[in-house]
mmCIF file of C-alpha atoms and ligand atoms in Angstrom:
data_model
loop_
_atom_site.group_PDB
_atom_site.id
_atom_site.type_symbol
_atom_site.label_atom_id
_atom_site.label_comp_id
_atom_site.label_asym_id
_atom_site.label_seq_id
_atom_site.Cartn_x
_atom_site.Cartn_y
_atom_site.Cartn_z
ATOM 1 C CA UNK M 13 13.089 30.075 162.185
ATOM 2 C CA UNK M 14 13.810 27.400 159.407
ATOM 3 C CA UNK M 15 15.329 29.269 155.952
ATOM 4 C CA UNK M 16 12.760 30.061 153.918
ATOM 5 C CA UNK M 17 13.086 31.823 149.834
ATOM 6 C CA UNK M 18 11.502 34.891 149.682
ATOM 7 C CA UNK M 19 13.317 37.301 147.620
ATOM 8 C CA UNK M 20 16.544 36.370 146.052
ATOM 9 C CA UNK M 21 18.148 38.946 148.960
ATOM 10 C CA UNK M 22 17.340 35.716 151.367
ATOM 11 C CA UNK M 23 20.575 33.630 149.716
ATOM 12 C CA UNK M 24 23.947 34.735 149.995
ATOM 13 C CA UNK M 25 25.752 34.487 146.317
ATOM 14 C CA UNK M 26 28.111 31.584 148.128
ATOM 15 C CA UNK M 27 24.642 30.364 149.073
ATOM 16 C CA UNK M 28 22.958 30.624 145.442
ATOM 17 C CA UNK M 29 26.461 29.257 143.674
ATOM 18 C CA UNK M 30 25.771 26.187 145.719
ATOM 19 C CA UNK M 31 22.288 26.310 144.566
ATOM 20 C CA UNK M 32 23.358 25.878 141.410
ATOM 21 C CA UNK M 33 26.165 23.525 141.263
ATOM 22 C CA UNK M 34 23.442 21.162 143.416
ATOM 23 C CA UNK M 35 21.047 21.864 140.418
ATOM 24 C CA UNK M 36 23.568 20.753 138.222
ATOM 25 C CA UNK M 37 24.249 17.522 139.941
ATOM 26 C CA UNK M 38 20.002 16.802 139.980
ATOM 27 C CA UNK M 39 20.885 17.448 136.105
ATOM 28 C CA UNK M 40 23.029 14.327 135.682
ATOM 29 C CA UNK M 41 21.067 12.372 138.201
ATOM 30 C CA UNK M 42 17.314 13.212 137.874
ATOM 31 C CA UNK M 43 15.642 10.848 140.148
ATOM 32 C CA UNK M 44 17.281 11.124 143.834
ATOM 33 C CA UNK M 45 15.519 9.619 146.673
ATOM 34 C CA UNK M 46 16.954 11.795 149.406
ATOM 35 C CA UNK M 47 13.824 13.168 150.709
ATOM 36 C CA UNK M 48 11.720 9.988 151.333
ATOM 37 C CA UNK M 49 8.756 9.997 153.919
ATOM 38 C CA UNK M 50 8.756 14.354 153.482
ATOM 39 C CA UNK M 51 5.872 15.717 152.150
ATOM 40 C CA UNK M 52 5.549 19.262 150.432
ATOM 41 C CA UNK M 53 2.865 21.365 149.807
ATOM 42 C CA UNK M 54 2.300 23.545 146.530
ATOM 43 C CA UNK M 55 -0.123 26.420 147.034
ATOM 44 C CA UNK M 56 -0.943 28.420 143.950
ATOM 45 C CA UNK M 57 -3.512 31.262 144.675
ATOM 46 C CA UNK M 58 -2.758 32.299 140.889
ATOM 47 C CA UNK M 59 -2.617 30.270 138.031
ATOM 48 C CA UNK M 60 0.902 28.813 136.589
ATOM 49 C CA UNK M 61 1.549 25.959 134.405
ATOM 50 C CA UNK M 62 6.003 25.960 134.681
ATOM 51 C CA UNK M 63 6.443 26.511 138.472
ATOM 52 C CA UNK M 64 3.936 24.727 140.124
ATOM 53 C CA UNK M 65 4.503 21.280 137.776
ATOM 54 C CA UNK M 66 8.093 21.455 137.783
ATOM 55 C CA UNK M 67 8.218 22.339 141.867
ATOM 56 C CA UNK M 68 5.334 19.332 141.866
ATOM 57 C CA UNK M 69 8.062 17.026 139.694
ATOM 58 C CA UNK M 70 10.929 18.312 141.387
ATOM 59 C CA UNK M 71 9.323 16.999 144.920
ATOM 60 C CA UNK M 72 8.171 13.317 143.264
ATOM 61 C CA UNK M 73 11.747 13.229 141.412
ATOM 62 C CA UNK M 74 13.412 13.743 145.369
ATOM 63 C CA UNK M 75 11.159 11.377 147.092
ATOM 64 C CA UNK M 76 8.799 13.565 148.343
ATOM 65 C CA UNK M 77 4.705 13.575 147.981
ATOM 66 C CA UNK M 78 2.979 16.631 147.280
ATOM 67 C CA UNK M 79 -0.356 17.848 148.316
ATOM 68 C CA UNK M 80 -1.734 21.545 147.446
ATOM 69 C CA UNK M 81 -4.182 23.102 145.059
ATOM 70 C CA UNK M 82 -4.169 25.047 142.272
ATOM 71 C CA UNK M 83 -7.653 26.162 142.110
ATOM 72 C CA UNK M 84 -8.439 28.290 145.398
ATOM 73 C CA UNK M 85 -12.235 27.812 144.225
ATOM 74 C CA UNK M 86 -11.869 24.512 145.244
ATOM 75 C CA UNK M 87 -10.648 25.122 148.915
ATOM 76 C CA UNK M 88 -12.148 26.476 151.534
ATOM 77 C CA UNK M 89 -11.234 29.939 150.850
ATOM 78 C CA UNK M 90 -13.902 30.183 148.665
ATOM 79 C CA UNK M 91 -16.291 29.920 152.100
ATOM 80 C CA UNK M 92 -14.515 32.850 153.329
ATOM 81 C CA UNK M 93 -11.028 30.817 155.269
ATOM 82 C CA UNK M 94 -8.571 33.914 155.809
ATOM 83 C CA UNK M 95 -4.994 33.264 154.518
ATOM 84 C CA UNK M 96 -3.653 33.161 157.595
ATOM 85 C CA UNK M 97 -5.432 29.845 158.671
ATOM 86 C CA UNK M 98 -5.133 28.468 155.410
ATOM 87 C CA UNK M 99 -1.510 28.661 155.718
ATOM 88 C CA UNK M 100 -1.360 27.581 159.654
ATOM 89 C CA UNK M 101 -3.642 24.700 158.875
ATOM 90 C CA UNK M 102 -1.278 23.588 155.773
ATOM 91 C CA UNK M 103 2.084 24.071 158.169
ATOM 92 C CA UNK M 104 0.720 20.763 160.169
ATOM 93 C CA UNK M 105 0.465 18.549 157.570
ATOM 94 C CA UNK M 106 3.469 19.021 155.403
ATOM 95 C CA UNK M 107 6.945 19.671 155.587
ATOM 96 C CA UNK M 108 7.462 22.539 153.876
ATOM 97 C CA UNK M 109 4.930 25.054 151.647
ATOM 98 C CA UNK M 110 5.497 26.582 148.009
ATOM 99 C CA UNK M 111 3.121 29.165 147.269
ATOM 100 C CA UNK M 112 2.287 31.658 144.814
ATOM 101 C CA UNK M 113 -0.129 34.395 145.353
ATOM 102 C CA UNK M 114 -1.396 38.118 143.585
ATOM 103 C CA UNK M 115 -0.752 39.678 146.982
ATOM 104 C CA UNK M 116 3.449 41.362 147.033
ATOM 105 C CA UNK M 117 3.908 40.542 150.618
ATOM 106 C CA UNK M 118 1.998 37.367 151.350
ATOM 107 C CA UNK M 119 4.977 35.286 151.159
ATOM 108 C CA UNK M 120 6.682 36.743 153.803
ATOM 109 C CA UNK M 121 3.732 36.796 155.305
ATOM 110 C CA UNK M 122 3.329 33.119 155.706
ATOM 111 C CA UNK M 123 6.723 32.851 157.239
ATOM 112 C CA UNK M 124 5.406 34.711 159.894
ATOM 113 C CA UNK M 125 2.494 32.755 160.613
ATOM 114 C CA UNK M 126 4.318 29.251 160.536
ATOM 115 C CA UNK M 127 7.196 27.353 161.019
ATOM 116 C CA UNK M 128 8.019 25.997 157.931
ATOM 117 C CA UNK M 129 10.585 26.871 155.247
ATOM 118 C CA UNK M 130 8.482 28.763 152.519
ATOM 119 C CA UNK M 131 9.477 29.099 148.946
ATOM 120 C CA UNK M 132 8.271 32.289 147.398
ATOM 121 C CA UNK M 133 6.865 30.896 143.943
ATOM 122 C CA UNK M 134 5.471 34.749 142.980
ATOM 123 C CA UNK M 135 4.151 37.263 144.912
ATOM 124 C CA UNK M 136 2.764 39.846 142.820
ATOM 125 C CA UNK M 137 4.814 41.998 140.475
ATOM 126 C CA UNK M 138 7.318 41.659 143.779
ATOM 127 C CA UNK M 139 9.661 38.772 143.558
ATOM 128 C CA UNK M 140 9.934 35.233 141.940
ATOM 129 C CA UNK M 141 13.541 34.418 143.387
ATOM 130 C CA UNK M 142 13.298 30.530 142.043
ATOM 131 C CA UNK M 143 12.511 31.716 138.504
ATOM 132 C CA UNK M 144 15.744 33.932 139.200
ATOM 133 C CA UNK M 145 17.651 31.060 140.215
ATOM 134 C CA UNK M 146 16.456 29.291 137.013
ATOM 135 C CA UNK M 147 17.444 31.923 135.104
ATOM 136 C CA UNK M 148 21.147 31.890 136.313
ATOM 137 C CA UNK M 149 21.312 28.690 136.292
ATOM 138 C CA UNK M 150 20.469 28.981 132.419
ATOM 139 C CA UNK M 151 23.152 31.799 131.777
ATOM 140 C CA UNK M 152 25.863 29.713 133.222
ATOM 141 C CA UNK M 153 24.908 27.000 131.485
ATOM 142 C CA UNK M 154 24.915 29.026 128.005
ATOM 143 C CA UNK M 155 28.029 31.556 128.743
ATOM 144 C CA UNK M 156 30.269 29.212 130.947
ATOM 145 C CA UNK M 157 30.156 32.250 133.760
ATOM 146 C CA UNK M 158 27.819 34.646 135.511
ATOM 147 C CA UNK M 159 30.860 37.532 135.320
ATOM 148 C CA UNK M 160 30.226 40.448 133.202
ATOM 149 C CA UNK M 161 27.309 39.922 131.442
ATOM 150 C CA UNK M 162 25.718 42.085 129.275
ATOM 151 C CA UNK M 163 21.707 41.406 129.650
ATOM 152 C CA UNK M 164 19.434 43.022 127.617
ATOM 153 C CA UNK M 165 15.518 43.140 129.242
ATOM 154 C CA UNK M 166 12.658 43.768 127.406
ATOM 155 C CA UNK M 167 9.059 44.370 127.573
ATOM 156 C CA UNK M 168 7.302 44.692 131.116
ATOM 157 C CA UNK M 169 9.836 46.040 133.218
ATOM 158 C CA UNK M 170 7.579 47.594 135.562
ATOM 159 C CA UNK M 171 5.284 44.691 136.359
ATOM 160 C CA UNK M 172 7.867 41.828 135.287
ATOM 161 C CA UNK M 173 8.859 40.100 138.876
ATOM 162 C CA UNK M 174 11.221 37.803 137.238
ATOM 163 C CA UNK M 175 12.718 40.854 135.845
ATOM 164 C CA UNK M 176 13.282 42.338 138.987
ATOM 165 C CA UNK M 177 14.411 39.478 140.817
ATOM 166 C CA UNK M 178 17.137 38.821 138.289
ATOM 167 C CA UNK M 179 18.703 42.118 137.879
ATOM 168 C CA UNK M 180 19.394 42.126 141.911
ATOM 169 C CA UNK M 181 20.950 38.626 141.545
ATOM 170 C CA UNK M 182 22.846 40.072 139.025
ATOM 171 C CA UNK M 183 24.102 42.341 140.857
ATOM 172 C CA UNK M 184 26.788 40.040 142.336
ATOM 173 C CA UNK M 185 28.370 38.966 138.671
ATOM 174 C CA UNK M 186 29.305 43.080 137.179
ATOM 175 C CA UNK M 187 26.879 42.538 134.975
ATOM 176 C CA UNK M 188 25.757 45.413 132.150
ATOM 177 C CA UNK M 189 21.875 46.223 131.712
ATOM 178 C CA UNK M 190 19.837 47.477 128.951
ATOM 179 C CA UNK M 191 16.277 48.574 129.649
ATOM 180 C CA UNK M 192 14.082 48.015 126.510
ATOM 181 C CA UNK M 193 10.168 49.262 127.504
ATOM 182 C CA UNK M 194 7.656 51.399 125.960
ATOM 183 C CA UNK M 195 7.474 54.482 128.712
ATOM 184 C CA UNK M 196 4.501 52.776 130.534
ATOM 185 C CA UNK M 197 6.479 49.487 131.204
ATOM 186 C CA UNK M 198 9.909 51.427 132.593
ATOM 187 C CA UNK M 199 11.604 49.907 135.043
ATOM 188 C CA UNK M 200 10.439 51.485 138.687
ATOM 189 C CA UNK M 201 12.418 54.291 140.003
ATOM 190 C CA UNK M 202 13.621 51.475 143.245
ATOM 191 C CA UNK M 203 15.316 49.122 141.065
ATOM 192 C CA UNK M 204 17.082 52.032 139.671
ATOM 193 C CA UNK M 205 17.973 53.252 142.515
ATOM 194 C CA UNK M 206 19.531 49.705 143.226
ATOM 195 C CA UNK M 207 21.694 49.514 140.769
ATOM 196 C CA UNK M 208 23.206 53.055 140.908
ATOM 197 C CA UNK M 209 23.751 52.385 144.228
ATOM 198 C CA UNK M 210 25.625 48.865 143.382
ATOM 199 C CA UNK M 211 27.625 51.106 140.294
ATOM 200 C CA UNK M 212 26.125 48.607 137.632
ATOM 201 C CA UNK M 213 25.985 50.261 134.593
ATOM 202 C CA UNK M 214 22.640 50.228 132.611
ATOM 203 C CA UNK M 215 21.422 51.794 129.544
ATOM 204 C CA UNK M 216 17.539 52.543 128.884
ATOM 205 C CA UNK M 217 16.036 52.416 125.163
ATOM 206 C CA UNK M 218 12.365 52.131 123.392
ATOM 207 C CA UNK M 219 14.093 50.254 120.480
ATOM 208 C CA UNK M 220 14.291 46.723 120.090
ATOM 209 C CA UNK M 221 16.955 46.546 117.917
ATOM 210 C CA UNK M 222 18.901 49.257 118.756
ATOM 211 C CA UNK M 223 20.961 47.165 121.266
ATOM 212 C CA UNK M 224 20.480 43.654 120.170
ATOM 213 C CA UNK M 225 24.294 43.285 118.902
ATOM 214 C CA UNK M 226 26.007 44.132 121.884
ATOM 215 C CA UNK M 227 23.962 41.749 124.231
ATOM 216 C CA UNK M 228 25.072 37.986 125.579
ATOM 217 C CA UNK M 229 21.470 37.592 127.158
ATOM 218 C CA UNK M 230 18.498 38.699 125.684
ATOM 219 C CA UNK M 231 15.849 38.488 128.032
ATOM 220 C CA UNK M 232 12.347 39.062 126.939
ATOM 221 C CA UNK M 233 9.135 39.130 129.184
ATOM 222 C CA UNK M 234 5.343 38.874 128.581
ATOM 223 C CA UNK M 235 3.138 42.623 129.108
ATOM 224 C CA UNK M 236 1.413 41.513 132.465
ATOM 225 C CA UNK M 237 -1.840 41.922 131.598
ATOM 226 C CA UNK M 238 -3.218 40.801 135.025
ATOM 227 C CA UNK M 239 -1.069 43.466 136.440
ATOM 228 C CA UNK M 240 -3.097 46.384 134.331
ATOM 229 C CA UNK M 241 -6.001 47.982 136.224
ATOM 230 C CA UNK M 242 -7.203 49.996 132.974
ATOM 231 C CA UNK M 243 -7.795 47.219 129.917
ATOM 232 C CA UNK M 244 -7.322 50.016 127.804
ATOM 233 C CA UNK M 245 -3.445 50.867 128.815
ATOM 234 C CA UNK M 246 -3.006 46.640 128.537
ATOM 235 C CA UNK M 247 -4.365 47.041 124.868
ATOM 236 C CA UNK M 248 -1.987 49.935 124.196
ATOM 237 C CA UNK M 249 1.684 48.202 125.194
ATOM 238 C CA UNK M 250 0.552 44.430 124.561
ATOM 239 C CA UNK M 251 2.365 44.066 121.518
ATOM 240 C CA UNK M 252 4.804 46.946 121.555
ATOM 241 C CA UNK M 253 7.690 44.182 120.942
ATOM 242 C CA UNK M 254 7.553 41.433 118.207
ATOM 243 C CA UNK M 255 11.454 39.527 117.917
ATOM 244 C CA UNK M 256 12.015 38.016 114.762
ATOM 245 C CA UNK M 257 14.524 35.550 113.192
ATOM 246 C CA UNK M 258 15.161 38.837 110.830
ATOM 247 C CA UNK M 259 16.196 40.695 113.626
ATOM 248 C CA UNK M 260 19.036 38.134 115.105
ATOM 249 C CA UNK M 261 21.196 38.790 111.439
ATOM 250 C CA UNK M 262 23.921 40.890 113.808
ATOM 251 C CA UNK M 263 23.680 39.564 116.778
ATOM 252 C CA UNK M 264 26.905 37.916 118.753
ATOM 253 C CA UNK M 265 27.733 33.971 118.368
ATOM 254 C CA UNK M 266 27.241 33.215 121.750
ATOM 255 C CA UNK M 267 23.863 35.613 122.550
ATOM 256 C CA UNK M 268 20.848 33.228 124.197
ATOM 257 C CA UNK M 269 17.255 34.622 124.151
ATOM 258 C CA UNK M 270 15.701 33.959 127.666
ATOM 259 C CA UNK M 271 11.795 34.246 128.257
ATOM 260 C CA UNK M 272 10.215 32.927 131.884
ATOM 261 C CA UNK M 273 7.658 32.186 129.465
ATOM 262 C CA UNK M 274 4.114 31.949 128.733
ATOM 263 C CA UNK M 275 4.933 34.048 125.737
ATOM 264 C CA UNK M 276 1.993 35.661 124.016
ATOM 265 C CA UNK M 277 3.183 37.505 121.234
ATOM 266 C CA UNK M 278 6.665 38.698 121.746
ATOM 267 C CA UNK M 279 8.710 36.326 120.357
ATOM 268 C CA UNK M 280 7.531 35.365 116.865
ATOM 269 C CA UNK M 281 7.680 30.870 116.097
ATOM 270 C CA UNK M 282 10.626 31.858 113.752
ATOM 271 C CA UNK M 283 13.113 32.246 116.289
ATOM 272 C CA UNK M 284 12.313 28.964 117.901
ATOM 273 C CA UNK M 285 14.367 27.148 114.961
ATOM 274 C CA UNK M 286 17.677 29.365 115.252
ATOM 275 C CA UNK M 287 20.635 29.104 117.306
ATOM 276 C CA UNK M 288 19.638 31.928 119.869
ATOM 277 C CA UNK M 289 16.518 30.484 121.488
ATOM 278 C CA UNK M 290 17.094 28.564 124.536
ATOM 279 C CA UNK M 291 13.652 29.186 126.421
ATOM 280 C CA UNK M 292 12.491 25.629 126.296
ATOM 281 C CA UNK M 293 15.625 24.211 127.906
ATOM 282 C CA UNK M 294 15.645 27.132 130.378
ATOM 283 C CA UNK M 295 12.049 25.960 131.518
ATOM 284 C CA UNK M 296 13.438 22.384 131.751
ATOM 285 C CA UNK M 297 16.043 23.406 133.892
ATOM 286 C CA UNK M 298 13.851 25.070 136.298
ATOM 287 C CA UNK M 299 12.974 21.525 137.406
ATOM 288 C CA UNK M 300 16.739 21.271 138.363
ATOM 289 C CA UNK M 301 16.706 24.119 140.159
ATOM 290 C CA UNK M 302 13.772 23.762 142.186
ATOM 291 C CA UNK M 303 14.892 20.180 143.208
ATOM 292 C CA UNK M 304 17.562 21.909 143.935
ATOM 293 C CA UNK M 305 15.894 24.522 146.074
ATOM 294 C CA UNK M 306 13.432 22.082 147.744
ATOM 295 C CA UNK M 307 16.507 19.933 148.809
ATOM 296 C CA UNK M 308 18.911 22.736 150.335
ATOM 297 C CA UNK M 309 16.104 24.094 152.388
ATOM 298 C CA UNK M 310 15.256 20.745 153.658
ATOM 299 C CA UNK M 311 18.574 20.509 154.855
ATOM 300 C CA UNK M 312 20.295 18.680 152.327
ATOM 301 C CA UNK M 313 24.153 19.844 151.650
HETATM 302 N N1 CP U 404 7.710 31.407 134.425
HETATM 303 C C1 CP U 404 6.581 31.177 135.138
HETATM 304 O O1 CP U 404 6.440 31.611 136.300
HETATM 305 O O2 CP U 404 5.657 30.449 134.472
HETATM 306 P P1 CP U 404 4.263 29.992 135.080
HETATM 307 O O3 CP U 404 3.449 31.239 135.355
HETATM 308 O O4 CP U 404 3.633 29.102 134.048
HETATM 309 O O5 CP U 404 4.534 29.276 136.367
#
């Protein structure tokens, strides 16, 4: 069975340290013929504007042509095609598929039903292990190292994939957590679990400031409001956090504010102009990272 990316479990950390010094050289050299005459295929069952266009750019930037969709109304799901020979008819026209889906699981899923590497682009409030990869990517970048980290997460914690994915990548660097989430948005009792079992330290707070001085990485997340089966528990925790350029007064010289991003509310325009916000150059280097991704499981070393 090729190598597929699933969950961020699936790569080694020797594996996802290569990962990233590959992404770094697609950083100085951004166009990189190396996979001419592959095709890829991106299949997004749920809407995304970052992952699918920078996987789709990553591809063209490599060599590669694309097909997929974005819109499952437009394929012949809509006439009742199960996923299964969606995916099987997909596998024998391309080289290799990326796919996001609503469904934790399907992913994995598809792996099972072809014989294609599969990249894991979100399944669910489950995984998003290239987002994760991203997101390292971006803390070495800002801190010169992955050791020892102190990584402050806040907002949706229960439903935040990227969230989860990250804190188990983590979990090779001795990193420090804080928890910040309302008690509806806590992070699940497994990923606890996880980390007590790994002896990471982590610390769990409803405050927003209370830990904002101590942290190198402050990761917020968007409430995941297509997550929410009750509107009216969305409408209670949408906008329980609100950062502000006030609030960065204390914070330490080298601390970066990470978001996956699409931000709604939690991070006021403010903090775009100070020193601290690097979201926009953490999206950018997703395309990197994926180039990265889409080249090391098409066999390039
Ligand atoms: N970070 C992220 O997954 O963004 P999109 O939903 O726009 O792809």
């Amino acid at each position: 069975m090729p190598k597929s990316l699933i969950s961020i479990h699936d790569f080694s950390k020797e594996e996802i340290l290569h990962i990233l010094d590959i992404a770094s050289e697609m950083e100085k050299n951004k166009s990189q013929k190396i996979l001419d005459g592959k095709v890829v295929a991106c299949l997004f069952f749920e809407p995304s504007t970052r992952t699918r266009l920078s996987f789709e750019t990553a591809a063209n930037r490599l060599g590669a042509r694309v097909i997929g969709f974005s819109d499952v109304g437009n394929t012949s799901i809509s006439k009742g095609e199960s996923f299964k020979d969606t995916i099987k008819m997909v596998s024998n026209y391309v080289d290799m598929i990326i796919m996001r889906h609503p469904l934790e699981g399907a992913a994995r899923y598809a792996t099972e039903v072809c014989d294609l590497p599969i990249v894991n682009a979100g399944d669910g409030a489950n995984q998003h292990p290239s987002q994760t990869l991203l997101d390292l990517y971006t803390i070495r970048q800002t801190q010169g190292s992955l050791q020892n980290m102190t990584i402050n997460m806040v907002g949706d914690l229960k439903y935040g994939r990227t969230v989860h994915s990250l804190l188990q990548a983590m979990s090779h660097f001795e990193p420090k957590f804080i928890f910040t989430a309302p008690y509806e948005l806590q992070l699940p009792s497994e990923y606890q679990t996880f980390l007590t079992e790994k002896g990471i330290e982590y610390t769990e707070t409803q405050s927003l400031t209370e830990y904002l001085d101590v942290c190198d990485i402050l990761y917020m997340t968007r409430v995941q409001q297509e997550r929410f089966n009750d509107p009216m528990e969305y409408e209670k925790v949408k906008d329980v956090y609100r950062l502000n350029a006030k609030m960065l007064t204390n914070v330490r010289k080298n601390m970066k504010i990470l978001h996956p991003l699409p931000r709604i509310n939690e991070i006021a325009l403010d903090v775009d102009d100070t020193p601290y916000a690097y979201y926009f150059k953490q999206a950018e280097n997703g395309m990197y990272v994926r180039m990265a991704i889409i080249a090391y499981l098409l066999g390039y070393n």
